[in-house]
Coordinates of C-alpha atoms in Angstrom, one line a residue:
M1 CA 28.4 -29.7 -5.5
A2 CA 27.5 -26.0 -5.5
K3 CA 23.9 -25.1 -4.7
Q4 CA 21.8 -23.6 -7.5
V5 CA 21.5 -19.8 -7.9
L6 CA 17.9 -18.7 -8.0
S7 CA 16.9 -16.7 -11.0
A8 CA 15.4 -13.2 -10.6
R9 CA 12.0 -14.6 -11.8
R10 CA 12.1 -17.3 -9.1
V11 CA 12.9 -14.7 -6.5
D12 CA 9.9 -12.6 -7.6
A13 CA 7.7 -15.6 -6.9
L14 CA 9.4 -16.4 -3.5
A15 CA 8.8 -12.7 -2.5
K16 CA 5.2 -13.7 -1.9
V17 CA 6.1 -16.7 0.3
Q18 CA 6.7 -16.0 4.0
G19 CA 10.1 -17.3 5.3
T20 CA 13.8 -17.1 4.6
H21 CA 14.9 -18.3 1.1
R22 CA 18.4 -19.0 -0.1
V23 CA 19.1 -17.1 -3.4
D24 CA 22.9 -17.4 -3.9
Q25 CA 25.9 -18.3 -1.9
N26 CA 25.5 -16.5 1.5
L27 CA 22.6 -14.4 0.1
Y28 CA 19.1 -14.9 1.4
L29 CA 15.7 -13.3 0.9
Q30 CA 13.7 -12.7 4.1
V31 CA 9.9 -12.4 3.6
R32 CA 8.0 -11.2 6.7
P33 CA 4.4 -11.9 7.6
D34 CA 3.4 -8.3 6.5
G35 CA 4.8 -9.0 3.0
T36 CA 7.9 -6.8 3.3
C37 CA 11.1 -8.3 1.9
S38 CA 14.8 -7.7 2.6
W39 CA 18.2 -9.2 1.6
A40 CA 20.6 -10.7 4.2
F41 CA 24.1 -11.9 3.9
R42 CA 24.7 -15.0 6.2
Y43 CA 28.1 -16.3 7.0
M44 CA 30.2 -18.1 9.7
R45 CA 33.0 -16.4 11.7
D46 CA 34.8 -17.8 14.7
G47 CA 32.4 -20.7 14.7
R48 CA 29.4 -18.5 15.0
K49 CA 26.5 -17.8 12.6
R50 CA 26.3 -14.1 11.6
S51 CA 24.0 -12.1 9.4
L52 CA 24.3 -8.6 7.8
G53 CA 21.3 -6.8 6.2
L54 CA 21.7 -5.7 2.6
G55 CA 18.6 -3.5 2.4
A56 CA 15.0 -3.8 1.4
R57 CA 14.2 -5.7 -1.8
R58 CA 12.2 -2.7 -2.9
D59 CA 15.3 -0.5 -2.8
V60 CA 18.0 -3.1 -3.7
S61 CA 17.6 -5.0 -7.0
Y62 CA 18.3 -8.7 -7.5
D63 CA 21.6 -7.9 -9.4
E64 CA 22.7 -5.3 -6.7
A65 CA 22.1 -7.8 -3.9
R66 CA 24.1 -10.5 -5.7
A67 CA 26.9 -8.0 -6.4
S68 CA 27.0 -6.9 -2.7
A69 CA 27.1 -10.5 -1.6
A70 CA 30.0 -11.3 -4.0
E71 CA 31.9 -8.3 -2.6
L72 CA 31.4 -9.4 1.0
R73 CA 32.5 -12.9 0.1
A74 CA 35.7 -11.5 -1.4
K75 CA 36.4 -9.6 1.8
L76 CA 35.8 -12.7 3.9
W77 CA 38.3 -14.6 1.8
R78 CA 40.8 -11.8 2.5
G79 CA 40.3 -12.2 6.2
I80 CA 38.4 -8.9 6.7
D81 CA 35.9 -8.7 9.6
I82 CA 33.0 -7.4 7.6
A83 CA 30.8 -6.8 10.6
A84 CA 33.5 -4.6 12.3
E85 CA 34.1 -2.8 9.0
R86 CA 30.4 -1.9 8.7
K87 CA 30.2 -0.8 12.4
Q88 CA 33.1 1.5 11.8
A89 CA 31.4 3.1 8.8
R90 CA 28.2 3.5 10.8
D91 CA 30.1 5.2 13.6
E92 CA 31.7 7.6 11.2
R93 CA 28.4 8.5 9.7
R94 CA 27.0 9.0 13.2
K95 CA 29.9 11.4 14.1
A96 CA 29.1 13.4 11.0
R97 CA 25.6 14.0 12.0
P98 CA 24.8 17.3 13.8
S99 CA 24.1 16.9 17.6
P100 CA 22.2 19.0 20.0
S101 CA 25.3 20.1 21.7
T102 CA 26.9 21.5 18.5
T103 CA 24.7 22.4 15.6
V104 CA 20.9 22.1 15.5
P105 CA 19.9 20.7 12.0
S106 CA 17.5 22.4 9.7
F107 CA 13.8 21.3 9.3
D108 CA 14.6 20.1 5.8
W109 CA 17.4 17.8 7.1
C110 CA 15.1 16.4 9.8
A111 CA 12.4 15.8 7.2
A112 CA 14.8 13.9 5.0
Q113 CA 15.8 11.8 8.0
F114 CA 12.2 11.1 9.0
I115 CA 11.3 10.0 5.5
A116 CA 14.3 7.7 5.2
A117 CA 13.4 6.1 8.5
H118 CA 9.7 5.5 7.8
E119 CA 9.2 5.2 4.0
A120 CA 9.7 1.5 4.0
S121 CA 6.4 1.2 5.9
W122 CA 4.5 3.4 3.4
K123 CA 2.4 1.4 1.1
S124 CA 3.0 2.9 -2.3
E125 CA 5.5 4.9 -4.3
P126 CA 2.9 7.7 -4.9
H127 CA 2.5 8.1 -1.2
R128 CA 6.3 8.4 -0.7
R129 CA 6.5 10.9 -3.5
Q130 CA 3.7 13.0 -2.1
W131 CA 5.4 13.1 1.3
R132 CA 8.5 14.7 -0.2
Q133 CA 6.6 16.9 -2.6
T134 CA 4.2 18.6 -0.2
L135 CA 7.0 19.4 2.2
A136 CA 9.2 20.7 -0.6
D137 CA 6.4 22.8 -2.1
Y138 CA 5.0 24.4 1.0
A139 CA 7.1 23.9 4.1
S140 CA 10.7 24.3 2.7
P141 CA 10.2 27.7 1.1
V142 CA 9.0 29.1 4.5
F143 CA 11.2 27.4 7.1
G144 CA 13.1 24.6 5.5
S145 CA 16.5 26.1 6.1
K146 CA 15.6 27.2 9.7
P147 CA 17.1 25.3 12.6
V148 CA 14.4 22.9 13.6
D149 CA 14.3 24.2 17.2
Q150 CA 13.3 27.6 15.9
V151 CA 10.3 26.5 13.9
E152 CA 7.3 28.3 15.5
V153 CA 3.6 28.5 15.2
E154 CA 3.9 31.6 12.9
D155 CA 6.1 29.6 10.5
V156 CA 3.7 26.7 10.3
F157 CA 0.7 29.2 9.9
E158 CA 2.5 30.9 7.0
A159 CA 3.1 27.6 5.2
L160 CA -0.5 26.5 5.6
E161 CA -2.5 29.7 5.2
E162 CA -2.9 29.9 1.5
V163 CA -3.2 26.2 0.8
W164 CA -5.6 25.8 3.7
Y165 CA -8.4 27.4 1.7
E166 CA -7.4 26.5 -1.8
K167 CA -6.5 22.9 -1.3
P168 CA -7.9 21.8 2.0
E169 CA -7.1 18.1 1.5
T170 CA -3.5 18.8 0.8
A171 CA -3.4 21.3 3.7
G172 CA -4.6 18.6 6.1
R173 CA -1.9 16.2 5.0
L174 CA 0.8 18.9 5.0
R175 CA 0.0 19.9 8.6
G176 CA 0.2 16.3 9.7
R177 CA 3.5 15.7 8.0
I178 CA 5.1 18.8 9.5
A179 CA 3.8 17.7 12.9
K180 CA 5.4 14.3 12.5
V181 CA 8.8 15.7 11.4
L182 CA 8.8 18.1 14.4
D183 CA 7.8 15.2 16.8
W184 CA 10.7 13.2 15.3
A185 CA 13.1 16.1 15.9
K186 CA 11.9 16.3 19.5
S187 CA 12.5 12.6 20.1
R188 CA 16.1 13.2 18.8
K189 CA 16.4 16.1 21.3
F190 CA 16.8 18.7 18.5
R191 CA 13.9 20.7 19.9
S192 CA 11.7 20.8 23.0
G193 CA 8.3 22.1 24.0
D194 CA 4.9 21.8 22.3
N195 CA 4.5 20.9 18.7
P196 CA 3.4 24.1 16.8
A197 CA 1.8 22.0 14.0
A198 CA -0.2 19.8 16.4
K199 CA -3.9 19.4 15.3
D200 CA -5.2 20.5 18.7
G201 CA -2.5 23.1 19.3
P202 CA -2.4 26.9 18.7
L203 CA -3.3 26.5 15.0
L204 CA -6.9 25.9 16.3
H205 CA -7.1 29.7 17.0
L206 CA -5.4 30.8 13.7
L207 CA -7.2 28.6 11.1
P208 CA -10.8 27.5 10.7
P209 CA -11.5 23.7 10.9
L210 CA -11.1 22.1 7.5
S211 CA -14.4 20.4 8.0
S212 CA -16.2 23.8 8.0
F213 CA -15.6 24.4 4.3
Q214 CA -14.0 21.3 2.8
V215 CA -16.3 19.5 0.4
I216 CA -15.9 15.7 0.5
E217 CA -16.4 14.3 -2.9
N218 CA -17.0 10.6 -3.7
H219 CA -15.1 8.9 -6.5
P220 CA -17.0 9.5 -9.8
Y221 CA -19.0 6.3 -10.5
V222 CA -21.2 4.7 -13.1
P223 CA -24.9 4.9 -11.9
W224 CA -26.2 1.5 -11.0
E225 CA -28.9 1.8 -13.7
E226 CA -26.2 2.0 -16.3
M227 CA -24.0 -0.9 -15.0
P228 CA -25.6 -3.8 -17.0
E229 CA -24.9 -1.9 -20.3
F230 CA -21.4 -0.9 -19.2
F231 CA -20.6 -4.5 -18.0
G232 CA -21.9 -6.0 -21.2
R233 CA -19.5 -3.9 -23.3
L234 CA -16.7 -4.6 -20.8
R235 CA -17.1 -8.4 -21.3
K236 CA -16.5 -8.0 -25.0
E237 CA -13.0 -6.5 -24.3
E238 CA -10.3 -9.2 -24.4
Y239 CA -7.3 -7.5 -22.9
P240 CA -6.1 -8.2 -19.3
A241 CA -7.1 -4.9 -17.8
A242 CA -10.7 -5.5 -18.9
R243 CA -10.8 -8.9 -17.1
V244 CA -9.4 -7.4 -13.9
L245 CA -12.0 -4.7 -14.0
Q246 CA -14.7 -7.4 -14.3
L247 CA -13.3 -8.9 -11.1
V248 CA -13.4 -5.5 -9.4
I249 CA -17.0 -5.0 -10.4
L250 CA -18.3 -8.5 -9.6
T251 CA -16.7 -8.6 -6.1
G252 CA -16.6 -4.9 -5.0
A253 CA -12.9 -5.3 -4.4
R254 CA -10.4 -2.4 -4.6
S255 CA -8.2 -2.2 -7.6
G256 CA -5.0 -3.3 -5.9
E257 CA -6.7 -6.3 -4.3
A258 CA -7.9 -7.5 -7.7
R259 CA -4.7 -6.7 -9.6
G260 CA -2.6 -8.6 -7.1
A261 CA -4.9 -11.6 -6.8
L262 CA -3.1 -14.9 -6.5
W263 CA -4.3 -18.4 -7.5
E264 CA -3.8 -19.7 -4.0
E265 CA -6.4 -17.2 -2.6
F266 CA -9.3 -18.8 -4.5
D267 CA -11.3 -21.7 -3.2
M268 CA -13.7 -22.5 -6.1
D269 CA -15.4 -25.3 -4.2
Q270 CA -16.3 -23.0 -1.3
R271 CA -16.8 -20.1 -3.7
I272 CA -14.6 -17.8 -1.7
W273 CA -11.7 -15.5 -2.5
T274 CA -9.6 -15.0 0.7
I275 CA -7.5 -11.9 0.6
P276 CA -4.7 -11.8 3.2
P277 CA -4.3 -8.9 5.6
H278 CA -1.1 -7.5 4.1
R279 CA -2.9 -7.0 0.8
M280 CA -5.9 -5.2 2.4
K281 CA -6.3 -1.5 3.1
T282 CA -7.9 -2.4 6.4
K283 CA -5.0 -4.8 7.3
R284 CA -7.6 -7.5 8.1
I285 CA -8.3 -10.7 6.2
H286 CA -11.3 -10.4 3.9
H287 CA -13.5 -13.2 2.5
S288 CA -15.1 -12.2 -0.8
M289 CA -18.0 -14.4 -2.0
L290 CA -17.9 -15.5 -5.6
A291 CA -20.9 -15.6 -8.1
D292 CA -21.0 -18.1 -10.9
V293 CA -19.8 -15.7 -13.5
T294 CA -16.9 -14.6 -11.2
I295 CA -15.7 -18.2 -10.9
E296 CA -15.9 -18.6 -14.7
L297 CA -13.9 -15.4 -15.2
V298 CA -11.1 -16.6 -12.9
Q299 CA -11.0 -20.2 -14.2
A300 CA -10.7 -18.9 -17.8
Q301 CA -7.4 -17.3 -17.0
P302 CA -4.3 -19.3 -18.1
R303 CA -2.3 -20.4 -15.0
T304 CA 1.2 -19.3 -16.1
E305 CA 2.4 -17.8 -12.7
E306 CA 1.2 -17.1 -9.2
L307 CA -0.7 -13.9 -10.2
V308 CA -4.1 -14.6 -11.7
F309 CA -3.8 -11.5 -13.9
P310 CA -0.1 -10.9 -14.5
G311 CA 1.2 -7.7 -16.0
G312 CA 3.7 -7.1 -18.7
N313 CA 6.7 -8.0 -16.5
P314 CA 7.0 -11.5 -14.9
G315 CA 5.8 -11.4 -11.3
E316 CA 4.4 -7.9 -11.6
P317 CA 0.7 -7.0 -11.6
L318 CA -1.1 -4.7 -14.0
S319 CA -1.0 -1.0 -13.2
Y320 CA -3.9 1.0 -11.9
N321 CA -3.6 3.2 -15.0
A322 CA -4.3 0.2 -17.2
L323 CA -7.7 -0.2 -15.6
N324 CA -8.4 3.5 -15.6
K325 CA -7.8 3.6 -19.3
C326 CA -10.2 0.8 -19.8
V327 CA -13.0 2.8 -17.9
K328 CA -12.2 5.9 -19.9
K329 CA -12.5 4.0 -23.2
L330 CA -15.9 2.5 -22.3
R331 CA -17.2 5.8 -20.9
A332 CA -16.1 7.9 -23.8
G333 CA -18.7 10.6 -24.3
Q334 CA -20.4 9.9 -21.0
A335 CA -19.9 11.2 -17.5
H336 CA -16.5 10.6 -16.0
A337 CA -16.1 7.5 -13.7
T338 CA -13.2 5.9 -11.9
V339 CA -12.2 2.3 -11.1
H340 CA -12.7 2.9 -7.4
G341 CA -16.1 4.3 -8.1
M342 CA -17.3 0.8 -9.1
R343 CA -17.5 0.0 -5.4
T344 CA -20.0 2.9 -5.1
S345 CA -22.0 1.5 -8.0
F346 CA -22.4 -1.8 -6.2
R347 CA -23.0 -0.3 -2.8
T348 CA -25.7 2.0 -4.1
W349 CA -27.4 -0.9 -5.9
A350 CA -27.2 -3.1 -2.8
S351 CA -29.0 -0.5 -0.8
E352 CA -31.6 0.9 -3.2
V353 CA -32.4 -2.2 -5.3
A354 CA -31.4 -5.3 -3.3
K355 CA -32.5 -3.8 0.0
A356 CA -29.6 -5.6 1.6
P357 CA -29.0 -5.1 5.4
R358 CA -26.4 -2.5 5.9
E359 CA -24.0 -4.9 7.6
I360 CA -24.2 -7.3 4.7
A361 CA -23.6 -4.7 2.1
E362 CA -20.7 -3.2 4.1
L363 CA -19.1 -6.6 4.7
A364 CA -19.2 -7.2 0.9
I365 CA -16.9 -4.3 0.3
S366 CA -14.7 -5.1 3.3
H367 CA -16.2 -2.4 5.5
D368 CA -16.6 -4.4 8.7
I369 CA -18.8 -2.3 11.0
R370 CA -18.8 -4.9 13.8
G371 CA -16.9 -4.2 17.0
K372 CA -13.5 -5.7 17.5
V373 CA -14.7 -8.3 20.0
E374 CA -17.6 -9.3 17.7
R375 CA -15.2 -9.8 14.8
I376 CA -13.0 -12.1 16.9
Y377 CA -15.8 -14.4 18.0
D378 CA -18.1 -14.3 15.0
K379 CA -16.4 -16.3 12.3
S380 CA -19.5 -17.0 10.2
Y381 CA -19.1 -13.7 8.2
R382 CA -22.8 -14.0 7.2
R383 CA -21.6 -16.2 4.4
D384 CA -24.9 -17.4 2.9
E385 CA -26.5 -13.9 2.9
R386 CA -23.4 -12.4 1.3
Q387 CA -23.2 -15.2 -1.3
E388 CA -26.8 -14.6 -2.3
L389 CA -26.2 -10.8 -2.6
M390 CA -23.1 -11.2 -4.9
Q391 CA -25.0 -13.7 -7.1
R392 CA -27.9 -11.3 -7.4
W393 CA -25.5 -8.5 -8.3
A394 CA -23.8 -10.7 -11.0
D395 CA -27.2 -11.7 -12.4
Y396 CA -28.2 -8.0 -12.5
L397 CA -25.0 -7.1 -14.4
M398 CA -25.6 -10.0 -16.8
G399 CA -29.2 -8.8 -17.5
R400 CA -30.8 -11.8 -16.0

């Protein structure tokens, strides 16, 4: 009897469960501890188990993966050695690449190769898009077509000079990205010598430190004095984004942590929301303490899938923009505020009103200021004090 083919919706759910899952004949989904997923084609040849990668789930859709698996099965039935065929194609691509002994590739070519090799590890699509855009806007017009071994300090300086003063944050990222591409080119033996874009290199003498004139601005936030009124109006809104925003405010969580919250992460008896490392910006597990109203908020959600607050598409969370629109709607006619700024509202209240110890307030928003060794051996997380702080915050928001 043929095994069942998993639906796309079922695969979406399994993508959150670590392990290897059979999707279709020979087709498997591999979910790693860090949350990344990839497709694999498993088969037997000459009495041995073999496996071929079919790409990351982010890049290869469910339908594309099944189509690739069907094509490979057809080749197996025709007696084709699919592993040897893939190796031959890979060798041909390698031969087509420029080598140090023939033609040195351009900076643009190296940038494209670097991005292709590393973008799977980058957290978000906006980050991947920004990488390409900054290099295309500022580096490419100056030295993109140059052989990468001929890119010098003067080239990097020319690309950075104007943006350095007008957009210092962008300039800092641009310098770092150019440096990484040039380091990659050196590791491939396309260039040698020092990196002209290095932070501590010759640029130190050509451009002033960004810190000398860059103004660091916090995310606009709702003053803590106005939060009860804002939260009261928010609770009257019934759409999903408003409920997620309530969770953000009540817990001090980041938007992505709240939007991606799973039912399995909540322990209502212990009053703890445990967010795994792969969903945290810090890449460390975080235990968020829950107030009474927070528990009521979560428990009021219908349990239709693994996500507590599902978006419009099955298995997909709500977008950041949905929460941002909610803030704009409720702040119409008032000073601008952001979703991320809600963390500042809480942190300011915790310091100025609750007079919470700095360590407790920082732990509440997943800023662990303890040393690495202390984090390993201290498993208490100051739970009682943090629980009391979050309950006081919730009571304040509710006007109690």
